[in-house]
PDB file of C-alpha atoms in Angstrom:
ATOM      1  CA  UNK A   1      39.289 132.698 -37.883  1.00 81.00           C
ATOM      2  CA  UNK A   2      38.289 134.527 -34.683  1.00 90.00           C
ATOM      3  CA  UNK A   3      38.041 138.328 -34.796  1.00 93.00           C
ATOM      4  CA  UNK A   4      40.002 140.451 -32.350  1.00 97.00           C
ATOM      5  CA  UNK A   5      37.333 142.123 -30.234  1.00 96.00           C
ATOM      6  CA  UNK A   6      37.544 143.816 -26.876  1.00 97.00           C
ATOM      7  CA  UNK A   7      34.926 144.688 -24.293  1.00 96.00           C
ATOM      8  CA  UNK A   8      34.491 148.443 -24.629  1.00 98.00           C
ATOM      9  CA  UNK A   9      35.505 150.438 -21.554  1.00 98.00           C
ATOM     10  CA  UNK A  10      32.854 153.108 -21.133  1.00 98.00           C
ATOM     11  CA  UNK A  11      34.489 154.428 -17.965  1.00 98.00           C
ATOM     12  CA  UNK A  12      37.798 155.037 -19.761  1.00 98.00           C
ATOM     13  CA  UNK A  13      36.023 156.698 -22.679  1.00 98.00           C
ATOM     14  CA  UNK A  14      34.085 159.034 -20.379  1.00 98.00           C
ATOM     15  CA  UNK A  15      37.259 159.910 -18.472  1.00 98.00           C
ATOM     16  CA  UNK A  16      39.147 160.563 -21.720  1.00 98.00           C
ATOM     17  CA  UNK A  17      36.468 162.817 -23.222  1.00 98.00           C
ATOM     18  CA  UNK A  18      36.078 164.670 -19.928  1.00 98.00           C
ATOM     19  CA  UNK A  19      39.874 165.101 -19.651  1.00 98.00           C
ATOM     20  CA  UNK A  20      40.121 166.448 -23.212  1.00 98.00           C
ATOM     21  CA  UNK A  21      37.369 168.963 -22.488  1.00 98.00           C
ATOM     22  CA  UNK A  22      39.154 170.075 -19.317  1.00 98.00           C
ATOM     23  CA  UNK A  23      42.147 170.875 -21.555  1.00 97.00           C
ATOM     24  CA  UNK A  24      39.983 172.777 -24.063  1.00 97.00           C
ATOM     25  CA  UNK A  25      36.353 173.418 -22.995  1.00 96.00           C
ATOM     26  CA  UNK A  26      35.053 173.429 -26.589  1.00 98.00           C
ATOM     27  CA  UNK A  27      36.169 170.782 -29.078  1.00 98.00           C
ATOM     28  CA  UNK A  28      34.812 169.583 -32.379  1.00 97.00           C
ATOM     29  CA  UNK A  29      33.852 165.923 -32.715  1.00 98.00           C
ATOM     30  CA  UNK A  30      36.439 165.266 -35.411  1.00 98.00           C
ATOM     31  CA  UNK A  31      39.281 166.317 -33.102  1.00 98.00           C
ATOM     32  CA  UNK A  32      37.978 164.231 -30.195  1.00 98.00           C
ATOM     33  CA  UNK A  33      37.195 161.077 -32.169  1.00 98.00           C
ATOM     34  CA  UNK A  34      40.505 161.120 -34.017  1.00 98.00           C
ATOM     35  CA  UNK A  35      42.364 161.728 -30.728  1.00 98.00           C
ATOM     36  CA  UNK A  36      40.749 158.539 -29.387  1.00 98.00           C
ATOM     37  CA  UNK A  37      41.767 156.648 -32.520  1.00 98.00           C
ATOM     38  CA  UNK A  38      45.371 157.908 -32.367  1.00 98.00           C
ATOM     39  CA  UNK A  39      45.551 157.041 -28.655  1.00 98.00           C
ATOM     40  CA  UNK A  40      44.046 153.557 -29.051  1.00 98.00           C
ATOM     41  CA  UNK A  41      46.313 152.730 -31.989  1.00 98.00           C
ATOM     42  CA  UNK A  42      49.401 154.047 -30.191  1.00 98.00           C
ATOM     43  CA  UNK A  43      48.623 152.056 -27.053  1.00 98.00           C
ATOM     44  CA  UNK A  44      47.825 148.907 -29.022  1.00 98.00           C
ATOM     45  CA  UNK A  45      51.193 149.055 -30.762  1.00 98.00           C
ATOM     46  CA  UNK A  46      53.211 149.905 -27.654  1.00 98.00           C
ATOM     47  CA  UNK A  47      51.445 147.718 -25.081  1.00 97.00           C
ATOM     48  CA  UNK A  48      49.505 145.051 -26.968  1.00 97.00           C
ATOM     49  CA  UNK A  49      46.063 146.352 -26.014  1.00 98.00           C
ATOM     50  CA  UNK A  50      43.953 149.409 -26.844  1.00 98.00           C
ATOM     51  CA  UNK A  51      42.768 151.872 -24.227  1.00 98.00           C
ATOM     52  CA  UNK A  52      39.054 151.828 -25.041  1.00 98.00           C
ATOM     53  CA  UNK A  53      38.411 148.687 -27.084  1.00 97.00           C
ATOM     54  CA  UNK A  54      35.941 150.568 -29.266  1.00 98.00           C
ATOM     55  CA  UNK A  55      34.481 149.315 -32.517  1.00 98.00           C
ATOM     56  CA  UNK A  56      36.030 151.447 -35.257  1.00 98.00           C
ATOM     57  CA  UNK A  57      34.114 152.177 -38.422  1.00 98.00           C
ATOM     58  CA  UNK A  58      35.984 153.488 -41.438  1.00 98.00           C
ATOM     59  CA  UNK A  59      33.988 156.531 -42.486  1.00 98.00           C
ATOM     60  CA  UNK A  60      34.576 159.160 -45.140  1.00 97.00           C
ATOM     61  CA  UNK A  61      36.531 161.472 -42.828  1.00 97.00           C
ATOM     62  CA  UNK A  62      38.438 158.722 -41.013  1.00 97.00           C
ATOM     63  CA  UNK A  63      37.942 156.111 -38.284  1.00 98.00           C
ATOM     64  CA  UNK A  64      35.082 156.639 -35.845  1.00 98.00           C
ATOM     65  CA  UNK A  65      35.014 154.790 -32.502  1.00 98.00           C
ATOM     66  CA  UNK A  66      31.304 154.011 -32.543  1.00 98.00           C
ATOM     67  CA  UNK A  67      30.696 153.653 -28.809  1.00 98.00           C
ATOM     68  CA  UNK A  68      32.614 156.851 -28.035  1.00 98.00           C
ATOM     69  CA  UNK A  69      30.649 158.675 -30.731  1.00 98.00           C
ATOM     70  CA  UNK A  70      27.411 157.443 -29.116  1.00 98.00           C
ATOM     71  CA  UNK A  71      28.611 158.714 -25.733  1.00 98.00           C
ATOM     72  CA  UNK A  72      29.588 162.081 -27.203  1.00 98.00           C
ATOM     73  CA  UNK A  73      26.072 162.389 -28.637  1.00 97.00           C
ATOM     74  CA  UNK A  74      24.587 161.688 -25.192  1.00 96.00           C
ATOM     75  CA  UNK A  75      23.388 158.103 -25.715  1.00 95.00           C
ATOM     76  CA  UNK A  76      21.453 157.027 -22.619  1.00 95.00           C
ATOM     77  CA  UNK A  77      22.587 153.406 -22.869  1.00 95.00           C
ATOM     78  CA  UNK A  78      26.115 154.336 -21.861  1.00 97.00           C
ATOM     79  CA  UNK A  79      24.833 156.475 -18.977  1.00 96.00           C
ATOM     80  CA  UNK A  80      23.111 153.373 -17.638  1.00 95.00           C
ATOM     81  CA  UNK A  81      26.305 151.351 -18.124  1.00 95.00           C
ATOM     82  CA  UNK A  82      28.190 154.023 -16.150  1.00 97.00           C
ATOM     83  CA  UNK A  83      25.475 154.383 -13.485  1.00 96.00           C
ATOM     84  CA  UNK A  84      25.451 158.099 -14.243  1.00 96.00           C
ATOM     85  CA  UNK A  85      22.669 160.626 -14.701  1.00 95.00           C
ATOM     86  CA  UNK A  86      24.396 162.825 -17.264  1.00 96.00           C
ATOM     87  CA  UNK A  87      27.632 163.345 -19.125  1.00 98.00           C
ATOM     88  CA  UNK A  88      29.997 166.179 -18.149  1.00 97.00           C
ATOM     89  CA  UNK A  89      29.594 167.659 -21.643  1.00 98.00           C
ATOM     90  CA  UNK A  90      26.933 168.863 -24.039  1.00 97.00           C
ATOM     91  CA  UNK A  91      26.890 168.406 -27.797  1.00 97.00           C
ATOM     92  CA  UNK A  92      25.707 171.287 -29.951  1.00 95.00           C
ATOM     93  CA  UNK A  93      25.901 170.576 -33.684  1.00 94.00           C
ATOM     94  CA  UNK A  94      29.389 169.075 -34.006  1.00 95.00           C
ATOM     95  CA  UNK A  95      30.994 170.705 -30.936  1.00 98.00           C
ATOM     96  CA  UNK A  96      31.385 169.238 -27.484  1.00 98.00           C
ATOM     97  CA  UNK A  97      31.269 171.769 -24.663  1.00 98.00           C
ATOM     98  CA  UNK A  98      32.341 171.163 -21.083  1.00 98.00           C
ATOM     99  CA  UNK A  99      29.232 171.246 -18.874  1.00 97.00           C
ATOM    100  CA  UNK A 100      30.698 170.308 -15.497  1.00 92.00           C
ATOM    101  CA  UNK A 101      33.293 171.727 -13.154  1.00 92.00           C
ATOM    102  CA  UNK A 102      34.021 168.251 -11.787  1.00 95.00           C
ATOM    103  CA  UNK A 103      37.402 166.710 -12.461  1.00 96.00           C
ATOM    104  CA  UNK A 104      37.572 163.639 -14.697  1.00 97.00           C
ATOM    105  CA  UNK A 105      38.090 160.292 -12.972  1.00 97.00           C
ATOM    106  CA  UNK A 106      41.579 159.549 -14.224  1.00 98.00           C
ATOM    107  CA  UNK A 107      41.924 156.644 -11.777  1.00 98.00           C
ATOM    108  CA  UNK A 108      40.261 154.409 -14.389  1.00 98.00           C
ATOM    109  CA  UNK A 109      43.188 155.081 -16.754  1.00 98.00           C
ATOM    110  CA  UNK A 110      46.621 153.498 -16.362  1.00 98.00           C
ATOM    111  CA  UNK A 111      49.761 155.600 -16.679  1.00 98.00           C
ATOM    112  CA  UNK A 112      50.355 154.167 -20.145  1.00 98.00           C
ATOM    113  CA  UNK A 113      46.729 154.953 -21.092  1.00 98.00           C
ATOM    114  CA  UNK A 114      47.257 158.573 -20.055  1.00 98.00           C
ATOM    115  CA  UNK A 115      50.527 158.840 -21.991  1.00 98.00           C
ATOM    116  CA  UNK A 116      48.920 157.539 -25.196  1.00 98.00           C
ATOM    117  CA  UNK A 117      45.844 159.723 -24.645  1.00 98.00           C
ATOM    118  CA  UNK A 118      48.007 162.820 -24.199  1.00 98.00           C
ATOM    119  CA  UNK A 119      49.976 161.956 -27.353  1.00 98.00           C
ATOM    120  CA  UNK A 120      46.824 161.246 -29.373  1.00 98.00           C
ATOM    121  CA  UNK A 121      45.110 164.421 -28.207  1.00 98.00           C
ATOM    122  CA  UNK A 122      48.194 166.526 -28.919  1.00 98.00           C
ATOM    123  CA  UNK A 123      48.517 164.996 -32.382  1.00 98.00           C
ATOM    124  CA  UNK A 124      44.845 165.507 -33.210  1.00 98.00           C
ATOM    125  CA  UNK A 125      44.704 169.102 -31.913  1.00 98.00           C
ATOM    126  CA  UNK A 126      47.829 170.096 -33.808  1.00 98.00           C
ATOM    127  CA  UNK A 127      46.265 169.210 -37.167  1.00 98.00           C
ATOM    128  CA  UNK A 128      43.674 170.911 -39.317  1.00 98.00           C
ATOM    129  CA  UNK A 129      40.614 168.897 -40.351  1.00 98.00           C
ATOM    130  CA  UNK A 130      42.033 167.818 -43.727  1.00 98.00           C
ATOM    131  CA  UNK A 131      45.393 166.842 -42.263  1.00 98.00           C
ATOM    132  CA  UNK A 132      43.695 164.755 -39.537  1.00 98.00           C
ATOM    133  CA  UNK A 133      41.534 163.069 -42.149  1.00 98.00           C
ATOM    134  CA  UNK A 134      44.549 162.267 -44.334  1.00 97.00           C
ATOM    135  CA  UNK A 135      46.544 160.991 -41.338  1.00 97.00           C
ATOM    136  CA  UNK A 136      43.780 158.544 -40.448  1.00 98.00           C
ATOM    137  CA  UNK A 137      43.335 157.153 -43.965  1.00 97.00           C
ATOM    138  CA  UNK A 138      46.145 154.631 -43.499  1.00 96.00           C
ATOM    139  CA  UNK A 139      46.215 150.908 -44.292  1.00 97.00           C
ATOM    140  CA  UNK A 140      43.827 149.966 -41.474  1.00 98.00           C
ATOM    141  CA  UNK A 141      41.189 152.436 -42.713  1.00 98.00           C
ATOM    142  CA  UNK A 142      41.710 151.407 -46.349  1.00 97.00           C
ATOM    143  CA  UNK A 143      41.434 147.679 -45.595  1.00 97.00           C
ATOM    144  CA  UNK A 144      38.012 148.216 -43.982  1.00 97.00           C
ATOM    145  CA  UNK A 145      36.530 149.659 -47.197  1.00 96.00           C
ATOM    146  CA  UNK A 146      34.137 151.914 -45.238  1.00 95.00           C
ATOM    147  CA  UNK A 147      33.139 149.024 -42.967  1.00 97.00           C
ATOM    148  CA  UNK A 148      34.304 147.893 -39.537  1.00 98.00           C
ATOM    149  CA  UNK A 149      38.047 148.182 -39.051  1.00 98.00           C
ATOM    150  CA  UNK A 150      40.119 145.290 -37.718  1.00 98.00           C
ATOM    151  CA  UNK A 151      42.523 145.662 -34.817  1.00 98.00           C
ATOM    152  CA  UNK A 152      45.075 143.437 -36.566  1.00 97.00           C
ATOM    153  CA  UNK A 153      45.205 146.025 -39.361  1.00 98.00           C
ATOM    154  CA  UNK A 154      45.990 148.736 -36.776  1.00 98.00           C
ATOM    155  CA  UNK A 155      49.145 146.924 -35.716  1.00 98.00           C
ATOM    156  CA  UNK A 156      52.457 148.066 -37.154  1.00 97.00           C
ATOM    157  CA  UNK A 157      54.315 145.582 -39.320  1.00 96.00           C
ATOM    158  CA  UNK A 158      56.949 144.166 -36.969  1.00 96.00           C
ATOM    159  CA  UNK A 159      58.570 140.734 -36.613  1.00 97.00           C
ATOM    160  CA  UNK A 160      56.301 140.074 -33.591  1.00 95.00           C
ATOM    161  CA  UNK A 161      53.041 141.056 -35.311  1.00 97.00           C
ATOM    162  CA  UNK A 162      51.877 137.534 -36.242  1.00 97.00           C
ATOM    163  CA  UNK A 163      52.454 136.271 -32.701  1.00 97.00           C
ATOM    164  CA  UNK A 164      50.599 139.251 -31.187  1.00 97.00           C
ATOM    165  CA  UNK A 165      47.677 138.832 -33.615  1.00 97.00           C
ATOM    166  CA  UNK A 166      47.367 135.144 -32.671  1.00 97.00           C
ATOM    167  CA  UNK A 167      47.495 136.000 -28.966  1.00 97.00           C
ATOM    168  CA  UNK A 168      44.887 138.775 -29.302  1.00 97.00           C
ATOM    169  CA  UNK A 169      42.544 136.543 -31.314  1.00 97.00           C
ATOM    170  CA  UNK A 170      42.456 134.164 -28.369  1.00 96.00           C
ATOM    171  CA  UNK A 171      42.693 136.575 -25.430  1.00 96.00           C
ATOM    172  CA  UNK A 172      41.157 139.928 -26.458  1.00 97.00           C
ATOM    173  CA  UNK A 173      37.565 139.028 -25.601  1.00 94.00           C
ATOM    174  CA  UNK A 174      38.646 138.125 -22.063  1.00 95.00           C
ATOM    175  CA  UNK A 175      40.836 141.181 -21.434  1.00 95.00           C
ATOM    176  CA  UNK A 176      39.710 143.801 -19.019  1.00 93.00           C
ATOM    177  CA  UNK A 177      40.724 147.177 -20.339  1.00 94.00           C
TER     178      UNK A 177
END
């Protein structure tokens, strides 16, 4: 059975992290990474596709979008993918700090992407570390058993779920996010 996989959108991830840091110039990684998870899951359930298409790993303190985590840490590979010289943030210990006065390129995000990102960021920021961790230890995280999470497990149980899973298994690798 084919896995549901998407081509990661580095430009959307950079825009999202940059936007979050424009809202709050210093953020801890847990808040940022869980905001991305909440946003991706929300968008997947409302619109049948995630925002970022990241690979999510179930880790002790909740899901981690691996590619976004690499970008947050300053991974050069993603700079090359973005044709950029540096990220508009710096990472010190576990805190991201805004390092640029430039505005984020929100043109790479659709209106529905922005709505889910705003909701995910608001949800993540409103919670303490333990509450965020608990909120992300749902059935999709549990099913992964500290491995790679599956997008089909992120979908809410609805009458249309089986049809959407079948569609995404065939189409997800060709979707442009």
